[in-house]
XYZ file of N, CA and C in Angstrom:
504
model
N 106.120 -34.748 -53.789
C 105.875 -33.608 -52.114
C 105.626 -34.574 -51.736
N 105.933 -35.423 -50.671
C 105.090 -36.202 -49.541
C 104.423 -36.283 -48.617
N 103.907 -36.574 -48.738
C 103.171 -35.967 -47.191
C 102.882 -37.112 -46.415
N 102.309 -37.481 -45.390
C 102.772 -37.801 -44.129
C 101.826 -37.594 -43.352
N 101.730 -38.549 -41.605
C 101.570 -38.399 -41.030
C 101.944 -39.011 -39.683
N 102.227 -38.630 -38.961
C 102.887 -39.351 -37.009
C 101.752 -39.918 -36.825
N 101.509 -41.117 -36.028
C 101.418 -41.771 -35.237
C 101.093 -40.649 -33.748
N 100.206 -40.069 -33.053
C 99.930 -39.194 -31.812
C 99.692 -39.997 -31.000
N 100.628 -40.359 -29.796
C 99.636 -41.044 -28.750
C 99.631 -40.090 -27.622
N 98.676 -40.139 -27.372
C 98.251 -39.811 -25.836
C 97.551 -40.165 -23.954
N 98.491 -40.119 -23.336
C 97.918 -40.847 -22.337
C 96.627 -40.183 -21.663
N 95.637 -41.151 -21.667
C 94.346 -40.579 -21.323
C 94.282 -41.297 -19.471
N 94.273 -40.294 -18.430
C 93.963 -41.044 -17.407
C 92.109 -41.298 -16.779
N 92.928 -42.823 -16.497
C 91.642 -43.545 -16.036
C 90.894 -43.738 -15.007
N 89.932 -43.443 -14.335
C 89.251 -43.217 -13.279
C 88.540 -44.406 -13.077
N 89.054 -45.793 -11.360
C 88.571 -46.633 -11.436
C 87.554 -46.086 -10.107
N 86.744 -47.138 -10.170
C 85.788 -46.988 -9.114
C 84.131 -46.116 -9.416
N 84.130 -44.943 -10.095
C 82.583 -44.639 -10.148
C 82.196 -45.202 -11.682
N 82.962 -46.108 -11.801
C 81.982 -47.534 -13.282
C 81.587 -48.171 -12.464
N 82.722 -49.234 -11.501
C 81.939 -50.088 -10.517
C 81.096 -50.037 -9.492
N 81.114 -48.678 -9.753
C 79.715 -47.661 -8.415
C 78.482 -48.048 -9.038
N 78.625 -47.421 -10.476
C 77.262 -47.903 -11.606
C 77.159 -49.100 -11.804
N 77.863 -49.965 -11.970
C 77.145 -51.281 -12.173
C 76.851 -51.791 -10.926
N 77.630 -51.606 -9.709
C 77.329 -52.696 -8.725
C 75.611 -51.805 -8.711
N 75.261 -50.910 -8.502
C 73.799 -50.402 -8.490
C 73.090 -51.127 -9.740
N 73.267 -51.129 -10.738
C 72.730 -51.449 -11.865
C 71.810 -52.638 -11.254
N 72.745 -53.637 -10.504
C 72.756 -55.167 -10.137
C 71.290 -54.735 -9.070
N 70.875 -53.675 -8.020
C 69.845 -53.607 -6.880
C 69.166 -52.920 -7.171
N 69.230 -52.003 -8.414
C 68.221 -50.620 -8.301
C 66.936 -51.461 -9.248
N 65.915 -50.817 -8.548
C 64.481 -51.033 -8.931
C 63.853 -50.375 -10.072
N 63.164 -51.168 -11.240
C 63.290 -50.118 -12.467
C 62.301 -48.864 -12.037
N 63.099 -47.798 -12.658
C 62.206 -46.443 -12.558
C 62.948 -46.524 -10.815
N 63.683 -46.675 -10.813
C 64.579 -45.979 -9.708
C 65.183 -44.739 -9.368
N 65.556 -44.362 -8.747
C 66.162 -42.716 -8.436
C 67.666 -42.833 -7.447
N 68.537 -42.801 -7.786
C 69.915 -42.854 -7.359
C 70.254 -41.395 -7.008
N 71.103 -40.542 -5.743
C 71.528 -39.781 -5.803
C 73.267 -40.510 -5.947
N 74.240 -38.891 -6.199
C 75.872 -38.768 -6.050
C 76.464 -38.107 -5.044
N 77.261 -38.052 -4.987
C 77.731 -36.557 -4.120
C 78.954 -36.960 -4.870
N 79.707 -36.925 -5.632
C 81.339 -37.137 -5.781
C 82.039 -35.931 -6.396
N 83.095 -36.442 -6.344
C 84.159 -35.468 -6.740
C 84.682 -35.694 -7.795
N 84.280 -36.768 -8.661
C 84.115 -38.199 -9.948
C 82.906 -38.553 -9.814
N 82.323 -37.640 -10.359
C 81.031 -38.272 -10.035
C 80.215 -38.110 -11.797
N 80.966 -37.999 -12.814
C 80.802 -38.127 -14.249
C 81.088 -39.135 -15.379
N 81.983 -40.318 -14.603
C 82.648 -41.233 -15.113
C 80.987 -42.019 -14.606
N 80.204 -42.181 -14.136
C 79.323 -42.724 -12.587
C 77.994 -42.304 -13.568
N 77.764 -41.231 -13.770
C 76.448 -40.996 -14.400
C 76.892 -41.128 -16.158
N 78.257 -40.693 -16.588
C 78.138 -42.024 -17.925
C 77.898 -43.494 -18.057
N 78.610 -43.771 -17.441
C 78.325 -45.402 -17.171
C 77.153 -46.212 -17.033
N 76.043 -45.121 -15.798
C 74.772 -45.635 -15.976
C 74.068 -45.053 -16.810
N 74.024 -44.719 -17.661
C 73.808 -44.157 -18.729
C 73.761 -45.160 -20.081
N 75.724 -45.462 -20.160
C 75.784 -45.723 -20.870
C 74.879 -47.592 -20.800
N 74.849 -48.388 -19.425
C 74.419 -48.945 -19.441
C 72.688 -48.928 -19.658
N 71.963 -47.840 -19.159
C 70.641 -47.453 -19.567
C 70.050 -46.406 -20.523
N 70.383 -47.367 -21.450
C 69.670 -46.086 -22.759
C 68.199 -45.566 -22.365
N 67.554 -46.195 -22.052
C 65.670 -46.024 -22.108
C 66.085 -45.025 -20.943
N 67.376 -45.088 -20.860
C 66.752 -43.996 -19.345
C 65.468 -43.746 -17.865
N 65.599 -46.146 -17.690
C 64.789 -46.197 -16.911
C 65.613 -45.821 -15.304
N 66.226 -44.830 -14.933
C 66.466 -44.816 -14.383
C 66.921 -43.021 -13.950
N 66.929 -43.045 -12.634
C 67.321 -40.868 -12.400
C 68.102 -41.126 -11.561
N 68.832 -40.097 -12.097
C 70.097 -39.365 -11.672
C 69.762 -38.595 -10.682
N 70.005 -38.031 -9.538
C 70.320 -36.911 -8.673
C 71.739 -37.038 -8.804
N 72.366 -35.209 -8.636
C 73.690 -34.866 -7.631
C 73.463 -34.000 -7.147
N 73.742 -34.670 -5.296
C 72.663 -34.085 -4.481
C 73.210 -32.851 -4.191
N 75.026 -32.160 -5.005
C 75.698 -30.541 -4.690
C 74.500 -30.140 -5.372
N 73.429 -30.594 -6.652
C 72.369 -29.510 -7.164
C 71.305 -29.249 -6.364
N 71.091 -30.006 -5.109
C 69.896 -30.092 -4.768
C 70.661 -29.275 -3.293
N 71.843 -29.158 -2.802
C 71.603 -28.918 -0.760
C 73.079 -27.318 -1.428
N 73.428 -27.360 -2.657
C 74.687 -26.123 -3.195
C 74.381 -25.363 -4.184
N 74.507 -24.544 -4.310
C 74.455 -23.425 -5.223
C 75.644 -22.944 -5.905
N 76.328 -24.104 -6.761
C 77.247 -23.690 -7.262
C 77.969 -22.626 -8.654
N 78.094 -21.461 -8.382
C 78.825 -20.886 -9.420
C 80.027 -21.601 -10.147
N 79.496 -21.291 -11.509
C 80.702 -22.642 -12.734
C 81.588 -23.705 -12.044
N 81.948 -22.831 -11.062
C 83.121 -24.030 -10.036
C 83.432 -23.828 -8.930
N 83.338 -25.096 -8.597
C 83.565 -24.627 -6.009
C 84.458 -23.924 -6.208
N 85.280 -23.974 -6.621
C 86.956 -23.436 -6.540
C 86.518 -21.674 -6.330
N 85.161 -21.287 -6.673
C 85.330 -19.806 -6.846
C 83.959 -19.584 -5.659
N 83.770 -20.643 -5.188
C 82.977 -20.554 -3.871
C 81.721 -20.910 -3.909
N 81.345 -21.713 -3.048
C 80.405 -22.836 -3.112
C 78.789 -21.718 -2.002
N 78.364 -21.904 -2.800
C 76.595 -21.108 -1.874
C 76.217 -21.949 -1.042
N 75.563 -22.180 0.011
C 75.145 -23.510 0.313
C 73.611 -22.882 0.282
N 73.007 -23.832 0.242
C 71.589 -23.921 0.270
C 71.127 -23.216 1.689
N 70.113 -22.492 2.756
C 69.595 -22.243 4.137
C 69.607 -23.746 4.110
N 69.705 -24.997 4.019
C 68.762 -25.917 4.330
C 69.212 -26.399 6.176
N 68.053 -27.027 7.318
C 68.594 -26.896 8.683
C 68.565 -29.492 8.041
N 68.577 -30.175 8.908
C 68.461 -31.220 9.177
C 67.051 -32.372 8.862
N 65.685 -31.167 9.499
C 65.043 -31.789 8.518
C 64.577 -31.184 7.517
N 64.744 -29.607 7.034
C 64.863 -29.860 5.677
C 65.317 -30.848 4.655
N 66.670 -31.064 4.936
C 67.580 -31.836 4.070
C 67.072 -33.250 4.264
N 66.695 -33.802 5.662
C 65.864 -35.340 5.721
C 64.749 -35.537 4.677
N 63.388 -34.538 4.905
C 62.266 -34.224 4.298
C 62.635 -33.832 2.269
N 63.854 -33.470 2.132
C 64.140 -33.183 0.994
C 64.681 -34.765 0.466
N 65.485 -35.508 0.961
C 65.888 -36.866 0.786
C 64.982 -37.384 0.364
N 63.607 -37.979 1.555
C 63.115 -38.396 1.270
C 61.664 -38.059 0.243
N 61.603 -36.702 0.120
C 60.876 -36.803 -1.061
C 61.266 -37.197 -3.017
N 62.733 -37.469 -2.530
C 62.750 -37.839 -4.102
C 63.233 -39.786 -3.614
N 63.092 -39.942 -2.356
C 62.840 -41.672 -2.213
C 64.342 -42.155 -3.135
N 65.129 -41.294 -2.513
C 66.520 -42.600 -3.345
C 66.316 -43.539 -2.912
N 66.498 -44.922 -3.444
C 66.809 -46.095 -3.566
C 68.296 -45.985 -3.165
N 68.888 -45.410 -3.305
C 70.855 -45.612 -3.384
C 70.866 -44.107 -3.582
N 72.464 -44.355 -2.336
C 72.828 -42.926 -2.860
C 74.383 -43.121 -2.470
N 75.242 -42.018 -3.807
C 76.707 -43.175 -3.948
C 77.465 -41.766 -3.059
N 77.945 -41.558 -2.213
C 79.117 -40.473 -1.247
C 80.220 -40.636 -1.168
N 81.290 -39.821 -2.209
C 82.672 -39.601 -1.375
C 82.676 -38.748 -0.543
N 83.073 -39.496 0.924
C 83.033 -38.380 2.657
C 83.748 -37.411 2.320
N 84.533 -36.755 0.878
C 85.553 -35.030 0.852
C 85.064 -34.452 0.186
N 83.774 -35.114 -0.527
C 83.976 -34.110 -1.667
C 82.358 -32.566 -0.619
N 82.959 -31.637 -0.859
C 82.386 -30.190 -0.278
C 81.868 -30.570 1.110
N 82.982 -31.017 2.123
C 81.974 -31.531 3.440
C 82.797 -29.474 3.467
N 82.699 -29.128 3.499
C 83.357 -27.893 4.395
C 82.047 -27.077 4.414
N 80.476 -27.267 3.094
C 79.748 -26.856 2.933
C 78.510 -27.306 4.930
N 77.838 -26.249 5.208
C 77.192 -26.744 6.495
C 76.034 -28.033 5.625
N 75.273 -27.409 4.993
C 74.524 -28.637 4.111
C 74.759 -30.647 3.634
N 76.254 -29.439 3.338
C 76.889 -31.323 2.960
C 77.247 -32.328 4.236
N 77.743 -31.817 5.078
C 77.811 -31.755 6.863
C 76.796 -32.646 6.849
N 75.571 -31.926 7.468
C 74.596 -32.832 8.143
C 73.815 -34.003 6.712
N 74.371 -33.737 5.409
C 74.009 -34.293 4.484
C 74.575 -35.873 4.902
N 75.995 -35.781 5.403
C 76.200 -36.679 5.552
C 75.984 -37.208 6.741
N 75.237 -36.886 7.524
C 75.566 -37.001 9.221
C 74.032 -38.401 9.121
N 73.175 -37.160 8.186
C 72.361 -38.275 7.807
C 71.624 -39.591 7.140
N 73.094 -39.685 6.572
C 73.378 -41.495 6.247
C 73.537 -41.749 6.904
N 74.353 -41.436 8.553
C 74.490 -42.554 9.247
C 73.575 -43.148 10.032
N 72.172 -42.372 9.928
C 71.292 -42.826 10.579
C 69.925 -43.338 9.747
N 69.732 -44.644 10.431
C 68.878 -45.301 9.514
C 67.754 -44.662 9.023
N 67.069 -44.322 8.253
C 66.498 -45.694 6.988
C 67.830 -45.867 6.473
N 69.107 -45.335 6.510
C 70.320 -45.638 5.528
C 71.080 -46.859 6.272
N 71.159 -47.498 5.041
C 72.824 -48.632 5.392
C 73.983 -48.183 4.500
N 74.667 -48.349 5.064
C 76.531 -48.694 4.171
C 76.065 -50.199 3.935
N 75.840 -50.232 2.699
C 76.048 -51.572 1.731
C 77.343 -51.761 0.490
N 78.257 -50.283 1.184
C 79.906 -51.467 -0.282
C 80.574 -49.961 0.387
N 81.864 -50.052 -0.054
C 82.726 -49.378 -0.119
C 83.796 -49.660 -1.197
N 83.480 -49.293 -2.300
C 84.152 -48.725 -3.173
C 86.022 -47.852 -3.492
N 86.706 -48.270 -3.603
C 88.003 -47.562 -3.387
C 88.411 -46.625 -4.824
N 88.386 -45.044 -5.549
C 88.525 -44.499 -6.568
C 90.124 -44.476 -6.487
N 89.910 -45.164 -7.920
C 91.865 -45.535 -8.249
C 92.086 -44.401 -9.812
N 93.039 -43.140 -9.004
C 92.926 -41.965 -10.074
C 94.409 -40.479 -9.028
N 94.839 -40.103 -10.287
C 95.305 -39.458 -9.886
C 95.495 -38.463 -8.840
N 95.706 -38.765 -7.424
C 95.514 -37.078 -7.020
C 95.219 -37.765 -5.544
N 94.476 -37.462 -5.078
C 94.755 -37.957 -2.970
C 93.479 -39.866 -3.279
N 93.561 -40.331 -2.025
C 92.702 -41.340 -2.399
C 91.287 -41.082 -2.148
N 90.540 -41.768 -2.970
C 89.231 -41.239 -1.970
C 88.708 -42.391 -2.050
N 87.475 -42.575 -1.740
C 86.409 -43.392 -1.541
C 84.848 -43.130 -1.734
N 84.307 -44.601 -2.870
C 83.297 -44.299 -2.573
C 82.146 -45.187 -1.597
N 81.555 -44.585 -0.777
C 80.469 -44.730 0.023
C 79.525 -44.856 -0.338
N 78.068 -46.372 -0.424
C 76.910 -46.897 -1.716
C 76.359 -47.187 -0.151
N 75.249 -45.902 0.399
C 73.807 -46.112 1.171
C 73.078 -46.481 0.496
N 72.199 -47.511 1.005
C 70.638 -48.367 0.716
C 70.227 -47.520 1.626
N 69.390 -47.189 0.792
C 67.079 -46.421 1.817
C 66.918 -47.541 1.171
N 66.280 -48.514 3.113
C 65.522 -48.753 3.201
C 63.999 -48.566 3.624
N 64.144 -47.272 3.470
C 62.738 -47.064 3.959
C 61.608 -46.200 2.455
N 63.281 -46.702 1.205
C 62.213 -46.226 -0.204
C 60.898 -47.403 -0.020
N 60.025 -45.878 -0.998
C 58.471 -46.566 -1.714
C 59.063 -47.127 -2.563
N 58.124 -48.045 -3.045
C 58.458 -49.051 -4.965
C 58.913 -47.589 -5.393
N 59.465 -48.131 -6.512
C 59.540 -46.404 -7.328
C 58.148 -46.685 -8.869
N 58.373 -47.665 -8.944
C 57.166 -47.593 -9.590
C 55.685 -48.379 -9.207
N 54.423 -47.795 -9.009
C 53.409 -48.611 -8.901
C 52.545 -49.594 -9.412
N 52.955 -50.179 -9.467
C 52.102 -50.894 -10.326
C 50.731 -50.933 -10.846
N 49.829 -50.672 -12.164
C 49.277 -50.138 -12.868
C 48.289 -51.686 -12.604
N 47.566 -50.583 -12.239
C 45.794 -51.616 -12.158
C 45.124 -51.648 -13.518
N 44.209 -51.742 -14.525
C 43.642 -51.619 -14.984
C 42.131 -52.813 -15.141
N 41.268 -51.438 -15.128
C 40.603 -51.889 -14.893
C 39.280 -52.448 -16.705
N 39.172 -53.619 -16.811
C 38.794 -54.110 -18.259
C 37.499 -55.002 -18.604
N 36.523 -54.747 -18.735
C 35.664 -55.526 -19.038
C 35.955 -56.643 -20.203
N 35.859 -57.955 -20.044
C 36.210 -58.905 -21.333
C 35.277 -58.897 -22.653
N 35.047 -58.822 -23.405
C 35.085 -58.788 -24.565
C 34.043 -59.987 -24.521
N 33.124 -60.007 -25.005
C 31.727 -60.874 -26.009
C 32.351 -61.326 -27.297
N 32.913 -63.040 -27.371
C 33.004 -63.371 -28.322
C 31.779 -64.344 -28.675
N 31.319 -63.973 -30.423
C 30.094 -64.169 -30.739
C 28.916 -64.206 -30.230
N 27.644 -65.052 -30.964
C 26.464 -64.166 -31.042
C 26.006 -63.691 -29.213
C-alpha cells in the first residue's frame, strides 16, 4: 500500500497598514507609553506591537471597549455607553494616551464614537500620519494622532540612599 500526501496551498489574505502603523508607533512611543486604537483591523496592529514588544512595555487599549458595550459581534448591535463630550474627553485624558490610531469609518454610527472622532480634531491632538490599509473590501486608512498634552509615561524614580562608609 502506498501512502502519500499532497501539498495543499491556501491563500492567506494579508492586511497592510496596521503593521506599518505599529512599527511607526514603536519609533515614537515612550517607554511605558499608552496607545489606543479604533480600527476595523485592530488585530494585526495589536499583534505586531506585541511581537515587537515581548516585555509588554507598552499598553494598548481598544477605544471601542471604552466607549461601546459590544455584545459578541458588532453586527448584532452596538450598545453605546451613555457618555457626553466632557466625559469622553476626561476618559481619554485619564488614560494618558501618547498616540491614538483611528480608522475613521470604524463604528461611527454610534454617538460616542462620533464625539470621540470630533475630539481628535481639536487640541491637544494633532494628526501626524495617514496610512492606507491594503486589504480586500472597501478602501480604508489609519489616522495616527499624537497627544501633545501627554504626561510622562513613567515618571523618573528617585532613590534616596545614604552613601555607605568603607573602611575604619
